[in-house]
């Protein structure tokens, strides 16, 4: 047996997984009857429906008539740099304040680019710190810690 | 006449200094993101949602709406000048618009796009004003069963008309519906799928999902593509079309406006589909068929009128029925609920100033756009020279600050990061995130109406079919699926989406 459409196959399995996950957890909530529904009724049947659709998509990808499609390459470094930089921002904002957090976010996320340069990244960070300070702290008066809390 | 007094109320509301200012900010931002490829209206509106907390609701909605239709203008500029459509709705404009630019007629193409958009925007505003009242009347007759069926039709329509694989898109809707159910169940007070994390008992914030899927995930996907942006630009001279041009552009603008207005109202319609439909129609009807693809003025006039008309008429289902027809409108639902306005037919009666003010602001916004766009084209084009490596960190900064400021908690940024990775996986698997967002917004509403309908019928499922309106809506939904499954239609549909 050959998986002709790999994208669909994986997507189908994902639907089956997520659908069953929601359906199984829904069993833990009150089911009730159609006339007097509990909190588990609607999510349970939605989960089941999603799992059925997933199974169909996965099985269909094996059918001989399907267009062959390989899984797309995943660019792990980009994902890590981008996600990592936002996590660093989330952790550092309450402790180090807006200025430092924006600096870290811009410089770290810039490393995901193929054309990274320190000079460009730092300049961009300085510009964005100025811009966000003006727009969010002065302009919109949002409440953030701006400087490190321990100073 | 009622319509006139309503419109005058609207203009009185929109003509205050504050509302004019926010309308201006909205359309300027919209043009800006329309020009910049890789940043669309969904991500921008999501970024700005938190910033609108402090504003009065009407100013907030006027600004957000301006971003959406402003983006249609901006997208066409880059499509014509450098063959890079800033928005998916301008893809077809690039075909003939860029050829016109290469023939030294860039100015004429830009003028045509501007005038077409403006005309379409004016007509669409009138249609919106005229249709809103009768549709709202109808909506008041709806019970829970009708609302449930209407949402089914809306969701099905959204994927039938607007995306790739139908069955995968339906899966994404259901996934979105499920995610929308996370949090405390209003009827029983049970916390569902919250895994004892206190922040999750209030549900997942709408902004986090939208930013994760449309902000973070898009950036990750865009980073893989190497940048190659050639800026082909001669000096733009001669904006004015000749008499022959004028004669040739009028009928396509009229047809584009009508078709676009119609497709905008349909669930799942919206700007991209309208532009594509109008272009194909023109290609079939034109006397100058051989010129298409080589710089036919009709190929610019029709899609540009259609996409602007559609971006405005797609407010009709939102404002009258409370059902968002596409992802941008789903965000508008979020914006309205932030300001404690429940979208639906009651908006018009309980909050007429807001309703008519928003409509009037669209017309004013169109006037601003045409003033903003034609003389300032040089400025917008300059913006295109900003490389993506400077742009995406800026987008991340605005996303993160926006998400954080909703509840002043870092937890929301973690959630957004998770949704970002999920969104990236979805893109890689060919599953579109837009239907998920629609489902996410409608999830709680749909469950509520489903429950109420079955409570009233004592658990009898046939209620959805025996009530004539509800049954009709469900049959329409089933027909849509059937038509798409037909082999003949399937082929044209696949071709249509290949162009995007």
PDB file of N, CA, C and O in Angstrom, chain B residues 309-376:
ATOM      1  N   UNK B 309     -16.447  46.507  -3.884  1.00  0.00           N
ATOM      2  CA  UNK B 309     -17.878  46.361  -3.602  1.00  0.00           C
ATOM      3  C   UNK B 309     -18.094  45.226  -2.614  1.00  0.00           C
ATOM      4  O   UNK B 309     -18.824  45.359  -1.633  1.00  0.00           O
ATOM      5  N   UNK B 310     -17.416  44.100  -2.865  1.00  0.00           N
ATOM      6  CA  UNK B 310     -17.630  42.924  -2.023  1.00  0.00           C
ATOM      7  C   UNK B 310     -17.130  43.158  -0.603  1.00  0.00           C
ATOM      8  O   UNK B 310     -17.740  42.695   0.357  1.00  0.00           O
ATOM      9  N   UNK B 311     -16.013  43.882  -0.467  1.00  0.00           N
ATOM     10  CA  UNK B 311     -15.499  44.047   0.892  1.00  0.00           C
ATOM     11  C   UNK B 311     -16.487  44.865   1.712  1.00  0.00           C
ATOM     12  O   UNK B 311     -16.550  44.731   2.920  1.00  0.00           O
ATOM     13  N   UNK B 312     -17.313  45.682   1.053  1.00  0.00           N
ATOM     14  CA  UNK B 312     -18.284  46.439   1.825  1.00  0.00           C
ATOM     15  C   UNK B 312     -19.595  45.699   2.023  1.00  0.00           C
ATOM     16  O   UNK B 312     -20.158  45.730   3.103  1.00  0.00           O
ATOM     17  N   UNK B 313     -20.067  44.993   0.970  1.00  0.00           N
ATOM     18  CA  UNK B 313     -21.340  44.296   1.167  1.00  0.00           C
ATOM     19  C   UNK B 313     -21.187  43.093   2.090  1.00  0.00           C
ATOM     20  O   UNK B 313     -22.183  42.610   2.606  1.00  0.00           O
ATOM     21  N   UNK B 314     -19.960  42.625   2.308  1.00  0.00           N
ATOM     22  CA  UNK B 314     -19.827  41.490   3.227  1.00  0.00           C
ATOM     23  C   UNK B 314     -20.127  41.896   4.667  1.00  0.00           C
ATOM     24  O   UNK B 314     -20.213  41.050   5.539  1.00  0.00           O
ATOM     25  N   UNK B 315     -20.344  43.195   4.893  1.00  0.00           N
ATOM     26  CA  UNK B 315     -20.797  43.619   6.209  1.00  0.00           C
ATOM     27  C   UNK B 315     -22.286  43.323   6.413  1.00  0.00           C
ATOM     28  O   UNK B 315     -22.772  43.342   7.534  1.00  0.00           O
ATOM     29  N   UNK B 316     -23.021  43.074   5.311  1.00  0.00           N
ATOM     30  CA  UNK B 316     -24.464  42.900   5.441  1.00  0.00           C
ATOM     31  C   UNK B 316     -24.832  41.710   6.328  1.00  0.00           C
ATOM     32  O   UNK B 316     -25.574  41.878   7.294  1.00  0.00           O
ATOM     33  N   UNK B 317     -24.299  40.491   6.037  1.00  0.00           N
ATOM     34  CA  UNK B 317     -24.667  39.387   6.934  1.00  0.00           C
ATOM     35  C   UNK B 317     -24.228  39.625   8.376  1.00  0.00           C
ATOM     36  O   UNK B 317     -24.913  39.213   9.309  1.00  0.00           O
ATOM     37  N   UNK B 318     -23.113  40.299   8.556  1.00  0.00           N
ATOM     38  CA  UNK B 318     -22.637  40.550   9.920  1.00  0.00           C
ATOM     39  C   UNK B 318     -23.585  41.480  10.663  1.00  0.00           C
ATOM     40  O   UNK B 318     -24.015  41.207  11.777  1.00  0.00           O
ATOM     41  N   UNK B 319     -23.931  42.584  10.021  1.00  0.00           N
ATOM     42  CA  UNK B 319     -24.702  43.608  10.718  1.00  0.00           C
ATOM     43  C   UNK B 319     -26.170  43.230  10.873  1.00  0.00           C
ATOM     44  O   UNK B 319     -26.818  43.644  11.820  1.00  0.00           O
ATOM     45  N   UNK B 320     -26.715  42.463   9.919  1.00  0.00           N
ATOM     46  CA  UNK B 320     -28.132  42.181  10.006  1.00  0.00           C
ATOM     47  C   UNK B 320     -28.422  40.853  10.692  1.00  0.00           C
ATOM     48  O   UNK B 320     -29.391  40.730  11.414  1.00  0.00           O
ATOM     49  N   UNK B 321     -27.587  39.838  10.460  1.00  0.00           N
ATOM     50  CA  UNK B 321     -27.873  38.526  11.023  1.00  0.00           C
ATOM     51  C   UNK B 321     -26.913  38.148  12.140  1.00  0.00           C
ATOM     52  O   UNK B 321     -27.140  37.199  12.877  1.00  0.00           O
ATOM     53  N   UNK B 322     -25.819  38.866  12.247  1.00  0.00           N
ATOM     54  CA  UNK B 322     -24.842  38.528  13.273  1.00  0.00           C
ATOM     55  C   UNK B 322     -23.956  37.364  12.883  1.00  0.00           C
ATOM     56  O   UNK B 322     -23.295  36.762  13.718  1.00  0.00           O
ATOM     57  N   UNK B 323     -23.974  36.996  11.610  1.00  0.00           N
ATOM     58  CA  UNK B 323     -23.179  35.868  11.135  1.00  0.00           C
ATOM     59  C   UNK B 323     -22.025  36.409  10.293  1.00  0.00           C
ATOM     60  O   UNK B 323     -22.244  37.050   9.272  1.00  0.00           O
ATOM     61  N   UNK B 324     -20.781  36.156  10.682  1.00  0.00           N
ATOM     62  CA  UNK B 324     -19.669  36.655   9.867  1.00  0.00           C
ATOM     63  C   UNK B 324     -19.446  35.791   8.635  1.00  0.00           C
ATOM     64  O   UNK B 324     -19.356  34.577   8.755  1.00  0.00           O
ATOM     65  N   UNK B 325     -19.401  36.381   7.424  1.00  0.00           N
ATOM     66  CA  UNK B 325     -19.216  35.580   6.224  1.00  0.00           C
ATOM     67  C   UNK B 325     -17.756  35.249   5.899  1.00  0.00           C
ATOM     68  O   UNK B 325     -17.504  34.408   5.062  1.00  0.00           O
ATOM     69  N   UNK B 326     -16.806  35.912   6.512  1.00  0.00           N
ATOM     70  CA  UNK B 326     -15.408  35.541   6.253  1.00  0.00           C
ATOM     71  C   UNK B 326     -14.545  35.891   7.457  1.00  0.00           C
ATOM     72  O   UNK B 326     -15.055  36.392   8.454  1.00  0.00           O
ATOM     73  N   UNK B 327     -13.255  35.616   7.378  1.00  0.00           N
ATOM     74  CA  UNK B 327     -12.407  35.730   8.553  1.00  0.00           C
ATOM     75  C   UNK B 327     -12.312  37.169   9.065  1.00  0.00           C
ATOM     76  O   UNK B 327     -12.278  37.399  10.273  1.00  0.00           O
ATOM     77  N   UNK B 328     -12.289  38.137   8.149  1.00  0.00           N
ATOM     78  CA  UNK B 328     -12.212  39.526   8.600  1.00  0.00           C
ATOM     79  C   UNK B 328     -13.465  39.899   9.387  1.00  0.00           C
ATOM     80  O   UNK B 328     -13.406  40.550  10.429  1.00  0.00           O
ATOM     81  N   UNK B 329     -14.616  39.444   8.881  1.00  0.00           N
ATOM     82  CA  UNK B 329     -15.860  39.746   9.586  1.00  0.00           C
ATOM     83  C   UNK B 329     -15.919  39.032  10.931  1.00  0.00           C
ATOM     84  O   UNK B 329     -16.520  39.532  11.885  1.00  0.00           O
ATOM     85  N   UNK B 330     -15.284  37.850  11.000  1.00  0.00           N
ATOM     86  CA  UNK B 330     -15.220  37.154  12.288  1.00  0.00           C
ATOM     87  C   UNK B 330     -14.492  38.027  13.303  1.00  0.00           C
ATOM     88  O   UNK B 330     -14.865  38.098  14.474  1.00  0.00           O
ATOM     89  N   UNK B 331     -13.455  38.723  12.829  1.00  0.00           N
ATOM     90  CA  UNK B 331     -12.738  39.630  13.717  1.00  0.00           C
ATOM     91  C   UNK B 331     -13.603  40.809  14.127  1.00  0.00           C
ATOM     92  O   UNK B 331     -13.504  41.302  15.251  1.00  0.00           O
ATOM     93  N   UNK B 332     -14.453  41.265  13.208  1.00  0.00           N
ATOM     94  CA  UNK B 332     -15.346  42.368  13.562  1.00  0.00           C
ATOM     95  C   UNK B 332     -16.318  41.934  14.670  1.00  0.00           C
ATOM     96  O   UNK B 332     -16.680  42.740  15.529  1.00  0.00           O
ATOM     97  N   UNK B 333     -16.742  40.657  14.625  1.00  0.00           N
ATOM     98  CA  UNK B 333     -17.575  40.148  15.717  1.00  0.00           C
ATOM     99  C   UNK B 333     -16.819  40.282  17.029  1.00  0.00           C
ATOM    100  O   UNK B 333     -17.357  40.756  18.041  1.00  0.00           O
ATOM    101  N   UNK B 334     -15.527  39.895  16.990  1.00  0.00           N
ATOM    102  CA  UNK B 334     -14.706  40.030  18.189  1.00  0.00           C
ATOM    103  C   UNK B 334     -14.648  41.473  18.654  1.00  0.00           C
ATOM    104  O   UNK B 334     -14.794  41.765  19.837  1.00  0.00           O
ATOM    105  N   UNK B 335     -14.478  42.386  17.709  1.00  0.00           N
ATOM    106  CA  UNK B 335     -14.379  43.796  18.065  1.00  0.00           C
ATOM    107  C   UNK B 335     -15.682  44.280  18.696  1.00  0.00           C
ATOM    108  O   UNK B 335     -15.673  45.024  19.677  1.00  0.00           O
ATOM    109  N   UNK B 336     -16.816  43.831  18.137  1.00  0.00           N
ATOM    110  CA  UNK B 336     -18.095  44.277  18.679  1.00  0.00           C
ATOM    111  C   UNK B 336     -18.322  43.716  20.074  1.00  0.00           C
ATOM    112  O   UNK B 336     -18.799  44.425  20.966  1.00  0.00           O
ATOM    113  N   UNK B 337     -17.980  42.443  20.284  1.00  0.00           N
ATOM    114  CA  UNK B 337     -18.216  41.868  21.613  1.00  0.00           C
ATOM    115  C   UNK B 337     -17.306  42.504  22.659  1.00  0.00           C
ATOM    116  O   UNK B 337     -17.697  42.649  23.806  1.00  0.00           O
ATOM    117  N   UNK B 338     -16.094  42.897  22.256  1.00  0.00           N
ATOM    118  CA  UNK B 338     -15.211  43.598  23.184  1.00  0.00           C
ATOM    119  C   UNK B 338     -15.920  44.839  23.724  1.00  0.00           C
ATOM    120  O   UNK B 338     -15.813  45.188  24.884  1.00  0.00           O
ATOM    121  N   UNK B 339     -16.674  45.487  22.851  1.00  0.00           N
ATOM    122  CA  UNK B 339     -17.372  46.696  23.267  1.00  0.00           C
ATOM    123  C   UNK B 339     -18.806  46.417  23.708  1.00  0.00           C
ATOM    124  O   UNK B 339     -19.657  47.310  23.678  1.00  0.00           O
ATOM    125  N   UNK B 340     -19.069  45.163  24.065  1.00  0.00           N
ATOM    126  CA  UNK B 340     -20.387  44.784  24.582  1.00  0.00           C
ATOM    127  C   UNK B 340     -21.528  45.010  23.604  1.00  0.00           C
ATOM    128  O   UNK B 340     -22.631  45.357  23.994  1.00  0.00           O
ATOM    129  N   UNK B 341     -21.250  44.870  22.312  1.00  0.00           N
ATOM    130  CA  UNK B 341     -22.334  44.940  21.339  1.00  0.00           C
ATOM    131  C   UNK B 341     -22.507  43.539  20.789  1.00  0.00           C
ATOM    132  O   UNK B 341     -21.564  42.966  20.254  1.00  0.00           O
ATOM    133  N   UNK B 342     -23.703  42.980  20.931  1.00  0.00           N
ATOM    134  CA  UNK B 342     -23.955  41.657  20.378  1.00  0.00           C
ATOM    135  C   UNK B 342     -24.332  41.844  18.913  1.00  0.00           C
ATOM    136  O   UNK B 342     -25.350  42.472  18.622  1.00  0.00           O
ATOM    137  N   UNK B 343     -23.518  41.340  17.974  1.00  0.00           N
ATOM    138  CA  UNK B 343     -23.854  41.563  16.568  1.00  0.00           C
ATOM    139  C   UNK B 343     -25.159  40.853  16.226  1.00  0.00           C
ATOM    140  O   UNK B 343     -25.398  39.758  16.715  1.00  0.00           O
ATOM    141  N   UNK B 344     -25.957  41.470  15.406  1.00  0.00           N
ATOM    142  CA  UNK B 344     -27.225  40.850  15.050  1.00  0.00           C
ATOM    143  C   UNK B 344     -28.239  41.919  14.702  1.00  0.00           C
ATOM    144  O   UNK B 344     -27.919  43.104  14.696  1.00  0.00           O
ATOM    145  N   UNK B 345     -29.480  41.476  14.422  1.00  0.00           N
ATOM    146  CA  UNK B 345     -30.483  42.432  13.941  1.00  0.00           C
ATOM    147  C   UNK B 345     -30.782  43.543  14.950  1.00  0.00           C
ATOM    148  O   UNK B 345     -31.207  44.630  14.565  1.00  0.00           O
ATOM    149  N   UNK B 346     -30.549  43.248  16.233  1.00  0.00           N
ATOM    150  CA  UNK B 346     -30.935  44.266  17.234  1.00  0.00           C
ATOM    151  C   UNK B 346     -30.000  45.468  17.234  1.00  0.00           C
ATOM    152  O   UNK B 346     -30.341  46.512  17.783  1.00  0.00           O
ATOM    153  N   UNK B 347     -28.825  45.356  16.585  1.00  0.00           N
ATOM    154  CA  UNK B 347     -27.900  46.485  16.571  1.00  0.00           C
ATOM    155  C   UNK B 347     -28.565  47.706  15.952  1.00  0.00           C
ATOM    156  O   UNK B 347     -28.454  48.823  16.442  1.00  0.00           O
ATOM    157  N   UNK B 348     -29.313  47.458  14.881  1.00  0.00           N
ATOM    158  CA  UNK B 348     -29.887  48.580  14.148  1.00  0.00           C
ATOM    159  C   UNK B 348     -30.920  49.332  14.969  1.00  0.00           C
ATOM    160  O   UNK B 348     -31.018  50.557  14.893  1.00  0.00           O
ATOM    161  N   UNK B 349     -31.713  48.595  15.770  1.00  0.00           N
ATOM    162  CA  UNK B 349     -32.734  49.272  16.559  1.00  0.00           C
ATOM    163  C   UNK B 349     -32.174  49.829  17.865  1.00  0.00           C
ATOM    164  O   UNK B 349     -32.533  50.925  18.269  1.00  0.00           O
ATOM    165  N   UNK B 350     -31.279  49.063  18.500  1.00  0.00           N
ATOM    166  CA  UNK B 350     -30.816  49.521  19.808  1.00  0.00           C
ATOM    167  C   UNK B 350     -29.689  50.533  19.685  1.00  0.00           C
ATOM    168  O   UNK B 350     -29.415  51.291  20.591  1.00  0.00           O
ATOM    169  N   UNK B 351     -29.010  50.528  18.560  1.00  0.00           N
ATOM    170  CA  UNK B 351     -27.830  51.376  18.447  1.00  0.00           C
ATOM    171  C   UNK B 351     -27.757  52.011  17.057  1.00  0.00           C
ATOM    172  O   UNK B 351     -26.772  51.830  16.346  1.00  0.00           O
ATOM    173  N   UNK B 352     -28.828  52.731  16.668  1.00  0.00           N
ATOM    174  CA  UNK B 352     -28.884  53.202  15.279  1.00  0.00           C
ATOM    175  C   UNK B 352     -27.724  54.124  14.896  1.00  0.00           C
ATOM    176  O   UNK B 352     -27.248  54.069  13.759  1.00  0.00           O
ATOM    177  N   UNK B 353     -27.250  54.922  15.835  1.00  0.00           N
ATOM    178  CA  UNK B 353     -26.156  55.837  15.497  1.00  0.00           C
ATOM    179  C   UNK B 353     -24.925  55.054  15.091  1.00  0.00           C
ATOM    180  O   UNK B 353     -24.243  55.388  14.121  1.00  0.00           O
ATOM    181  N   UNK B 354     -24.658  53.970  15.811  1.00  0.00           N
ATOM    182  CA  UNK B 354     -23.493  53.148  15.492  1.00  0.00           C
ATOM    183  C   UNK B 354     -23.662  52.491  14.134  1.00  0.00           C
ATOM    184  O   UNK B 354     -22.777  52.521  13.282  1.00  0.00           O
ATOM    185  N   UNK B 355     -24.847  51.936  13.913  1.00  0.00           N
ATOM    186  CA  UNK B 355     -25.088  51.210  12.674  1.00  0.00           C
ATOM    187  C   UNK B 355     -24.967  52.123  11.454  1.00  0.00           C
ATOM    188  O   UNK B 355     -24.197  51.858  10.524  1.00  0.00           O
ATOM    189  N   UNK B 356     -25.713  53.227  11.477  1.00  0.00           N
ATOM    190  CA  UNK B 356     -25.711  54.089  10.295  1.00  0.00           C
ATOM    191  C   UNK B 356     -24.426  54.896  10.209  1.00  0.00           C
ATOM    192  O   UNK B 356     -23.973  55.248   9.114  1.00  0.00           O
ATOM    193  N   UNK B 357     -23.834  55.172  11.359  1.00  0.00           N
ATOM    194  CA  UNK B 357     -22.554  55.878  11.356  1.00  0.00           C
ATOM    195  C   UNK B 357     -21.479  55.060  10.671  1.00  0.00           C
ATOM    196  O   UNK B 357     -20.672  55.572   9.885  1.00  0.00           O
ATOM    197  N   UNK B 358     -21.486  53.763  10.943  1.00  0.00           N
ATOM    198  CA  UNK B 358     -20.502  52.882  10.314  1.00  0.00           C
ATOM    199  C   UNK B 358     -20.684  52.879   8.800  1.00  0.00           C
ATOM    200  O   UNK B 358     -19.725  52.980   8.032  1.00  0.00           O
ATOM    201  N   UNK B 359     -21.943  52.780   8.371  1.00  0.00           N
ATOM    202  CA  UNK B 359     -22.215  52.758   6.933  1.00  0.00           C
ATOM    203  C   UNK B 359     -21.778  54.071   6.270  1.00  0.00           C
ATOM    204  O   UNK B 359     -21.112  54.074   5.233  1.00  0.00           O
ATOM    205  N   UNK B 360     -22.131  55.194   6.921  1.00  0.00           N
ATOM    206  CA  UNK B 360     -21.764  56.487   6.337  1.00  0.00           C
ATOM    207  C   UNK B 360     -20.243  56.648   6.299  1.00  0.00           C
ATOM    208  O   UNK B 360     -19.691  57.201   5.347  1.00  0.00           O
ATOM    209  N   UNK B 361     -19.584  56.125   7.316  1.00  0.00           N
ATOM    210  CA  UNK B 361     -18.129  56.262   7.364  1.00  0.00           C
ATOM    211  C   UNK B 361     -17.478  55.544   6.189  1.00  0.00           C
ATOM    212  O   UNK B 361     -16.399  55.909   5.741  1.00  0.00           O
ATOM    213  N   UNK B 362     -18.133  54.497   5.695  1.00  0.00           N
ATOM    214  CA  UNK B 362     -17.550  53.775   4.572  1.00  0.00           C
ATOM    215  C   UNK B 362     -17.497  54.655   3.328  1.00  0.00           C
ATOM    216  O   UNK B 362     -16.544  54.615   2.563  1.00  0.00           O
ATOM    217  N   UNK B 363     -18.549  55.428   3.155  1.00  0.00           N
ATOM    218  CA  UNK B 363     -18.540  56.308   1.992  1.00  0.00           C
ATOM    219  C   UNK B 363     -17.465  57.376   2.154  1.00  0.00           C
ATOM    220  O   UNK B 363     -16.683  57.633   1.242  1.00  0.00           O
ATOM    221  N   UNK B 364     -17.398  57.967   3.351  1.00  0.00           N
ATOM    222  CA  UNK B 364     -16.374  58.979   3.614  1.00  0.00           C
ATOM    223  C   UNK B 364     -14.981  58.375   3.458  1.00  0.00           C
ATOM    224  O   UNK B 364     -14.073  58.991   2.907  1.00  0.00           O
ATOM    225  N   UNK B 365     -14.836  57.135   3.938  1.00  0.00           N
ATOM    226  CA  UNK B 365     -13.548  56.456   3.819  1.00  0.00           C
ATOM    227  C   UNK B 365     -13.141  56.312   2.369  1.00  0.00           C
ATOM    228  O   UNK B 365     -11.968  56.479   2.014  1.00  0.00           O
ATOM    229  N   UNK B 366     -14.115  56.018   1.508  1.00  0.00           N
ATOM    230  CA  UNK B 366     -13.800  55.890   0.089  1.00  0.00           C
ATOM    231  C   UNK B 366     -13.337  57.198  -0.517  1.00  0.00           C
ATOM    232  O   UNK B 366     -12.444  57.219  -1.356  1.00  0.00           O
ATOM    233  N   UNK B 367     -13.954  58.286  -0.084  1.00  0.00           N
ATOM    234  CA  UNK B 367     -13.510  59.595  -0.560  1.00  0.00           C
ATOM    235  C   UNK B 367     -12.067  59.836  -0.125  1.00  0.00           C
ATOM    236  O   UNK B 367     -11.209  60.226  -0.924  1.00  0.00           O
ATOM    237  N   UNK B 368     -11.785  59.555   1.143  1.00  0.00           N
ATOM    238  CA  UNK B 368     -10.417  59.739   1.631  1.00  0.00           C
ATOM    239  C   UNK B 368      -9.432  58.880   0.854  1.00  0.00           C
ATOM    240  O   UNK B 368      -8.330  59.308   0.531  1.00  0.00           O
ATOM    241  N   UNK B 369      -9.861  57.649   0.558  1.00  0.00           N
ATOM    242  CA  UNK B 369      -8.945  56.725  -0.109  1.00  0.00           C
ATOM    243  C   UNK B 369      -8.542  57.225  -1.478  1.00  0.00           C
ATOM    244  O   UNK B 369      -7.384  57.118  -1.875  1.00  0.00           O
ATOM    245  N   UNK B 370      -9.507  57.777  -2.199  1.00  0.00           N
ATOM    246  CA  UNK B 370      -9.166  58.194  -3.556  1.00  0.00           C
ATOM    247  C   UNK B 370      -8.259  59.423  -3.507  1.00  0.00           C
ATOM    248  O   UNK B 370      -7.338  59.568  -4.300  1.00  0.00           O
ATOM    249  N   UNK B 371      -8.464  60.256  -2.486  1.00  0.00           N
ATOM    250  CA  UNK B 371      -7.571  61.405  -2.326  1.00  0.00           C
ATOM    251  C   UNK B 371      -6.188  60.936  -1.885  1.00  0.00           C
ATOM    252  O   UNK B 371      -5.163  61.419  -2.337  1.00  0.00           O
ATOM    253  N   UNK B 372      -6.204  59.962  -0.988  1.00  0.00           N
ATOM    254  CA  UNK B 372      -4.961  59.458  -0.418  1.00  0.00           C
ATOM    255  C   UNK B 372      -4.127  58.720  -1.454  1.00  0.00           C
ATOM    256  O   UNK B 372      -2.910  58.796  -1.477  1.00  0.00           O
ATOM    257  N   UNK B 373      -4.816  58.013  -2.342  1.00  0.00           N
ATOM    258  CA  UNK B 373      -4.081  57.090  -3.196  1.00  0.00           C
ATOM    259  C   UNK B 373      -3.497  57.717  -4.442  1.00  0.00           C
ATOM    260  O   UNK B 373      -2.343  57.479  -4.755  1.00  0.00           O
ATOM    261  N   UNK B 374      -4.301  58.495  -5.145  1.00  0.00           N
ATOM    262  CA  UNK B 374      -3.785  58.946  -6.433  1.00  0.00           C
ATOM    263  C   UNK B 374      -2.575  59.872  -6.295  1.00  0.00           C
ATOM    264  O   UNK B 374      -1.548  59.603  -6.900  1.00  0.00           O
ATOM    265  N   UNK B 375      -2.624  60.933  -5.473  1.00  0.00           N
ATOM    266  CA  UNK B 375      -1.436  61.783  -5.440  1.00  0.00           C
ATOM    267  C   UNK B 375      -0.261  61.171  -4.672  1.00  0.00           C
ATOM    268  O   UNK B 375       0.881  61.568  -4.874  1.00  0.00           O
ATOM    269  N   UNK B 376      -0.543  60.212  -3.797  1.00  0.00           N
ATOM    270  CA  UNK B 376       0.522  59.765  -2.905  1.00  0.00           C
ATOM    271  C   UNK B 376       1.143  58.430  -3.312  1.00  0.00           C
ATOM    272  O   UNK B 376       1.834  57.788  -2.529  1.00  0.00           O
TER     273      UNK B 376
END
